[in-house]
C-alpha positions as a Markdown table, in Angstrom:
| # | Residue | x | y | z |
|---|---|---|---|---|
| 1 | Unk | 127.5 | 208.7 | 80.2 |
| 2 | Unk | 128.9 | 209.8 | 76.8 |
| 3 | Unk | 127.4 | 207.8 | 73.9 |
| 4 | Unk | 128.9 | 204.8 | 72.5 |
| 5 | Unk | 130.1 | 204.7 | 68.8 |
| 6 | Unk | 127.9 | 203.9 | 66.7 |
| 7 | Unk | 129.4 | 200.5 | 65.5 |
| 8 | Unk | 129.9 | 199.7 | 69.2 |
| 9 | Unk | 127.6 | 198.1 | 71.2 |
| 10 | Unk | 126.5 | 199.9 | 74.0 |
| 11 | Unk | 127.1 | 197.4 | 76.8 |
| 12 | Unk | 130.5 | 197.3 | 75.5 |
| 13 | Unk | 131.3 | 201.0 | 75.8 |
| 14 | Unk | 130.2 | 201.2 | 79.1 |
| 15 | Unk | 132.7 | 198.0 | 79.7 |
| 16 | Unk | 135.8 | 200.1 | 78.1 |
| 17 | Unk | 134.5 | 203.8 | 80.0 |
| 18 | Unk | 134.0 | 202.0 | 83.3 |
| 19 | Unk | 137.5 | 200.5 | 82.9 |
| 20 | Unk | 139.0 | 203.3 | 82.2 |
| 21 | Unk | 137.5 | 205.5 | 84.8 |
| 22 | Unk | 138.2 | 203.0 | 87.6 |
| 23 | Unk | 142.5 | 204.3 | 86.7 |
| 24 | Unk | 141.7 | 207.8 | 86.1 |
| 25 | Unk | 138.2 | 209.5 | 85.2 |
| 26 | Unk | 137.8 | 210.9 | 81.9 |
| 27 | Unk | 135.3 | 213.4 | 81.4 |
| 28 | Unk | 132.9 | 213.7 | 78.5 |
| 29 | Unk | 135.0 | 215.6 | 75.9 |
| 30 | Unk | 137.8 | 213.2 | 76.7 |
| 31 | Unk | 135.6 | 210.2 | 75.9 |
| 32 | Unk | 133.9 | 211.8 | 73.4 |
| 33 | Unk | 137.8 | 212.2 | 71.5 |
| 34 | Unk | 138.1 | 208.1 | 72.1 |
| 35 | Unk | 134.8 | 207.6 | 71.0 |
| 36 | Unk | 135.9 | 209.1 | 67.5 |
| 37 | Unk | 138.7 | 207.0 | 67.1 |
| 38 | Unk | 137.6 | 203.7 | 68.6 |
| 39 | Unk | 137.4 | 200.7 | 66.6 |
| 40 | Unk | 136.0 | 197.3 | 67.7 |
| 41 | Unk | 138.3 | 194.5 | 66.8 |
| 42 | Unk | 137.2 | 190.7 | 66.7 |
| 43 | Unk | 140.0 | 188.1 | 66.8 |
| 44 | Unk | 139.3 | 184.5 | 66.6 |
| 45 | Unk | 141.8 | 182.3 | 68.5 |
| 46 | Unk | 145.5 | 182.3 | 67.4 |
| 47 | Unk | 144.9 | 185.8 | 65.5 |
| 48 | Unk | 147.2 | 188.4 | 66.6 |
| 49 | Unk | 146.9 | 192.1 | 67.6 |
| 50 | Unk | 150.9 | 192.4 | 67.1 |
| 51 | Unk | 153.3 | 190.1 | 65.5 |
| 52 | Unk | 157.2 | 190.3 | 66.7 |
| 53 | Unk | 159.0 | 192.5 | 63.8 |
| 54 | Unk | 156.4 | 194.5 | 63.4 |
| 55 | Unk | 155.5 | 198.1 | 64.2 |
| 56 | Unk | 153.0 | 198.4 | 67.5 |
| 57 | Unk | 150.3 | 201.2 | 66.8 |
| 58 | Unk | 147.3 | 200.0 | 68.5 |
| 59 | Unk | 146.5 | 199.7 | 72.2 |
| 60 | Unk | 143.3 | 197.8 | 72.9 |
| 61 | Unk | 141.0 | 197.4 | 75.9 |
| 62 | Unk | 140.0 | 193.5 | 76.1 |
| 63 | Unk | 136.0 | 193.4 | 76.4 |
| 64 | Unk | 136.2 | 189.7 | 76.2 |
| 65 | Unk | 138.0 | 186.5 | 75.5 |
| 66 | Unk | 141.7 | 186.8 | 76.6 |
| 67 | Unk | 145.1 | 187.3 | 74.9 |
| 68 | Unk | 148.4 | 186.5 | 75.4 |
| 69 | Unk | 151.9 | 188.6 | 75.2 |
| 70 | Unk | 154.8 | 186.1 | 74.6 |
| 71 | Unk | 158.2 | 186.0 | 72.9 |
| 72 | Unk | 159.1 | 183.0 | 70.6 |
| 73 | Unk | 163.2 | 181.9 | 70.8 |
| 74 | Unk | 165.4 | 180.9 | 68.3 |
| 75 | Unk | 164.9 | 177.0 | 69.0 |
| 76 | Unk | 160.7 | 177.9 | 67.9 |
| 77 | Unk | 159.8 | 178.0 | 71.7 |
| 78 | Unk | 157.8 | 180.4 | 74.1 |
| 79 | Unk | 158.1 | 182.6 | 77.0 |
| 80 | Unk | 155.1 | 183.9 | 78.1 |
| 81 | Unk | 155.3 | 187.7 | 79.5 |
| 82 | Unk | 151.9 | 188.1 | 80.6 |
| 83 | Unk | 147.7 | 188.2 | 79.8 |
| 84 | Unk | 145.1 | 190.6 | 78.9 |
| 85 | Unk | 141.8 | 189.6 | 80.1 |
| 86 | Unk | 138.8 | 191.5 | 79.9 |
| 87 | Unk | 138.8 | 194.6 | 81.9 |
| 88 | Unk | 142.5 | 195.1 | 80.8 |
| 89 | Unk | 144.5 | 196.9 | 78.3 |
| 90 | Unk | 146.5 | 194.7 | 75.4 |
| 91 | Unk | 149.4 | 196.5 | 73.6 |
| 92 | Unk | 153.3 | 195.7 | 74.3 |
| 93 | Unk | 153.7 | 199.5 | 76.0 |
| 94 | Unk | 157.9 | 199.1 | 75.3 |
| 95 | Unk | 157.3 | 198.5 | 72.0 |
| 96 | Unk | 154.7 | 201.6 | 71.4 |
| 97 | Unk | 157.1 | 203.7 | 73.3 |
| 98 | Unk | 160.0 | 202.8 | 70.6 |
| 99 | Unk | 158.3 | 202.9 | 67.7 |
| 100 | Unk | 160.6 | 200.2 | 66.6 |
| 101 | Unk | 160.2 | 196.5 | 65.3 |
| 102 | Unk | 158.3 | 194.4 | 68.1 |
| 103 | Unk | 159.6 | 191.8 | 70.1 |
| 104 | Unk | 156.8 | 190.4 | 71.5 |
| 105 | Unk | 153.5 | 188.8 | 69.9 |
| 106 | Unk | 150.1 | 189.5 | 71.3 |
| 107 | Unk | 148.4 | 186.4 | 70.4 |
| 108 | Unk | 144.1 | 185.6 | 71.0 |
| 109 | Unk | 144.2 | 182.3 | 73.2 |
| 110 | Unk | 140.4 | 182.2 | 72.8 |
| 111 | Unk | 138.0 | 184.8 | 70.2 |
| 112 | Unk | 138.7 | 188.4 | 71.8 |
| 113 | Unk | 137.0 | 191.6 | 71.4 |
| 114 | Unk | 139.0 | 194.7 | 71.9 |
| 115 | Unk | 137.8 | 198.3 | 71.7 |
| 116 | Unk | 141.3 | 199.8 | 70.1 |
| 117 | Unk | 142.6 | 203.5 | 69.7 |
| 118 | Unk | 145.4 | 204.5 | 67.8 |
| 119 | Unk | 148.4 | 205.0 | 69.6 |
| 120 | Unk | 150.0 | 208.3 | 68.2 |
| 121 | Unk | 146.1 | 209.8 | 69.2 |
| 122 | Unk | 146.5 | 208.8 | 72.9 |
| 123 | Unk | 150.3 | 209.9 | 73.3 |
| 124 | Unk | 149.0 | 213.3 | 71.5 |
| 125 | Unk | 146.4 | 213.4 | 74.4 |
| 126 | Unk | 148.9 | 212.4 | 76.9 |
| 127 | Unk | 150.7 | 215.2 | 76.2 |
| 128 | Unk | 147.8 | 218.0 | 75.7 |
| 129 | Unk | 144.9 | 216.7 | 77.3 |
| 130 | Unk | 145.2 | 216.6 | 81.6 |
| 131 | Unk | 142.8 | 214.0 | 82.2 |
| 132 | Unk | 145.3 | 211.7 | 79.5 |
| 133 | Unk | 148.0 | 212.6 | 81.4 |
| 134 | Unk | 146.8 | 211.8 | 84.7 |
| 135 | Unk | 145.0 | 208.1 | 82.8 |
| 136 | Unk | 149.0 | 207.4 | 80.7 |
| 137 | Unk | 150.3 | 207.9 | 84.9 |
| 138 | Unk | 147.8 | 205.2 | 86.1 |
| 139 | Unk | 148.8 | 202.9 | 84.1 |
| 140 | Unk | 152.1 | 203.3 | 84.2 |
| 141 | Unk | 152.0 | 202.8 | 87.7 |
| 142 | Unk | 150.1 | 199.9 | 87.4 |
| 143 | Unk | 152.2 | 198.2 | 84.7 |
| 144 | Unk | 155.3 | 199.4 | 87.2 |
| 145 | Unk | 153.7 | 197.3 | 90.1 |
| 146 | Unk | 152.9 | 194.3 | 87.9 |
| 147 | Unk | 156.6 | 194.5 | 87.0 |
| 148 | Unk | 157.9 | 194.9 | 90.2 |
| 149 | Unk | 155.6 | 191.9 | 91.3 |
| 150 | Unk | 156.3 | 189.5 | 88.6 |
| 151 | Unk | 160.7 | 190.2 | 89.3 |
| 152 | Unk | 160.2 | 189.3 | 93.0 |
| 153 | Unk | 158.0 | 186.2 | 92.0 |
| 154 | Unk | 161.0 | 184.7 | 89.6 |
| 155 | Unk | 163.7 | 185.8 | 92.2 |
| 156 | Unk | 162.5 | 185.5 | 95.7 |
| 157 | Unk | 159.8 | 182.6 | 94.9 |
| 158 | Unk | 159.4 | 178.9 | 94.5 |
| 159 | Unk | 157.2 | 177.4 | 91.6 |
| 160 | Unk | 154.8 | 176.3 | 93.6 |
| 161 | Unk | 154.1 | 180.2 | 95.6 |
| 162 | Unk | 154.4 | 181.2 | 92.2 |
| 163 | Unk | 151.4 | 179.8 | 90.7 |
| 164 | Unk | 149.5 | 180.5 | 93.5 |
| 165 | Unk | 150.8 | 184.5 | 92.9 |
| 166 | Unk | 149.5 | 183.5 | 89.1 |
| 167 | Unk | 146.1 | 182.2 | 89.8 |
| 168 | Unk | 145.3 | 185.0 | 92.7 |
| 169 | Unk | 146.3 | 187.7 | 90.2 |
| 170 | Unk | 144.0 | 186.6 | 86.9 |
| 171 | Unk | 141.2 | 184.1 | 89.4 |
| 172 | Unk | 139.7 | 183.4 | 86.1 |
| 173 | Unk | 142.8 | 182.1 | 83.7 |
| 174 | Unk | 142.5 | 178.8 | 83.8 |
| 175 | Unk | 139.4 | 179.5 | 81.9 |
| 176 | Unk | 141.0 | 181.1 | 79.0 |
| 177 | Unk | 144.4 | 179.6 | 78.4 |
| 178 | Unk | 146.0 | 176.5 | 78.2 |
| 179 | Unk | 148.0 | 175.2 | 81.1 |
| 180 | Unk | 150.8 | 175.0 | 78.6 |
| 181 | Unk | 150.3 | 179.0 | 78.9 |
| 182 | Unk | 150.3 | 179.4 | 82.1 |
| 183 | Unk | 153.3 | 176.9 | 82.5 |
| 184 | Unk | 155.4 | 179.2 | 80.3 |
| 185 | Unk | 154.5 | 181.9 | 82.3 |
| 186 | Unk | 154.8 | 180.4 | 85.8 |
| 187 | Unk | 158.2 | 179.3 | 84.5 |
| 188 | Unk | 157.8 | 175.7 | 84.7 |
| 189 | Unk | 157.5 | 172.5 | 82.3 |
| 190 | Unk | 153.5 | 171.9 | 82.1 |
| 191 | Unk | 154.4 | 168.3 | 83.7 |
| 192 | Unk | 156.1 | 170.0 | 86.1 |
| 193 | Unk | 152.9 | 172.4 | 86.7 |
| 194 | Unk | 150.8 | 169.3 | 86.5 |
| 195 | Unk | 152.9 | 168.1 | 89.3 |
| 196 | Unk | 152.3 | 171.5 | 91.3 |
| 197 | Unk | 148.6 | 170.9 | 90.7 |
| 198 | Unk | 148.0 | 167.4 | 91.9 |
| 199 | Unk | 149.8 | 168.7 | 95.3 |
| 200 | Unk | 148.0 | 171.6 | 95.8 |
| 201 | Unk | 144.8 | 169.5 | 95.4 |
| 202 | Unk | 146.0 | 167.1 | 98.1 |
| 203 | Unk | 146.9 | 169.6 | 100.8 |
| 204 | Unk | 144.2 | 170.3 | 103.2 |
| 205 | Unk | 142.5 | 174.1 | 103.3 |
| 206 | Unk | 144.1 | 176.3 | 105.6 |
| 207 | Unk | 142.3 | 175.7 | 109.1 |
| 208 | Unk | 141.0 | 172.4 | 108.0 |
| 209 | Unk | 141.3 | 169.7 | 111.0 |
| 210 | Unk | 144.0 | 166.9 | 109.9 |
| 211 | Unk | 143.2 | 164.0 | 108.4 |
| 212 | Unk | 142.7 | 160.5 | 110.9 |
């Protein structure tokens, strides 16, 4: 396995070359290009890896903790878009790709590491390295499905099917954010999710006998 950086722990390297192998392997001169470039970033809850009006340059791989990717309206409220745990990539892709003024914040719900890489280095290997173009098509085609997933959750799905959809995709969010979070993302009030909760609890497991 190619060597970590040197001001990245091992175990973590492995984390972020495992992860990136299970989309699309990279070989030793590939990794040995991120390796150069990589920078481990610590955030401590509420930090943010990209603030809305700024530039996005960074895309990070989530080693631990959790973030979330959220717009904030005119009236000071939230929409949540989505969550980077670890194992996952954090960076508003639209917002790299336009190399315009963000819309979105990336905010720590809980302290994060992130191994990050300079985005202008990966879209230069995208674009003249095979094994970065064959990785940049993965995840496109993963982010395509999430996208294609999340539109016929808010169009073709009740509240409660769509927290269930939530909780199957990320098993371990609850752990990480705050149900106000996840209510934002699930569209709902969180009385409304609480709601959603308490009835989910009281239905029996499927192939359960009924109650006497």
């Amino acid at each position: 396995m190619n060597a970590a950086p040197a001001h990245v722990p091992a175990a973590e390297w492995q984390a972020f070359v495992a992860g990136m192998n299970a989309l699309s392997p990279l070989n030793d001169d590939d990794l040995a290009e991120a390796a150069r470039l990589c920078q481990r970033l610590c955030l401590d809850k509420g930090q943010a890896l990209l603030r809305a009006g700024e530039r996005a340059h960074l895309v990070g791989f989530v080693v631990s903790g959790g973030l979330r990717e959220h717009y904030v309206l005119a009236d000071g409220g939230e929409r949540t878009k989505g969550f980077s745990l670890p194992g996952w990539f954090a960076g508003s892709l639209s917002d790299l790709l336009s190399n315009e003024a963000s819309k979105v914040w990336i905010e720590a719900a809980a302290p994060s590491v992130l191994l990050t890489l300079p985005w202008a280095d990966v879209r230069h290997w995208q674009e003249t390295r095979p094994a970065w173009t064959r990785f940049g098509w993965r995840v496109a085609e993963r982010l395509y499905m999430m996208k294609v997933e999340r539109e016929y959750e808010l169009l073709a799905m009740n509240a409660a099917a769509r927290l269930d959809a939530t909780l199957a995709r990320w098993p371990t969010l609850e752990q990480v954010f705050s149900q106000r979070d996840i209510a934002s993302y699930v569209g709902v009030t969180p009385v409304h999710l609480s709601r959603l909760r308490t009835a989910k609890a009281a239905s029996p497991a499927p192939g359960s006998p009924p109650s006497r």
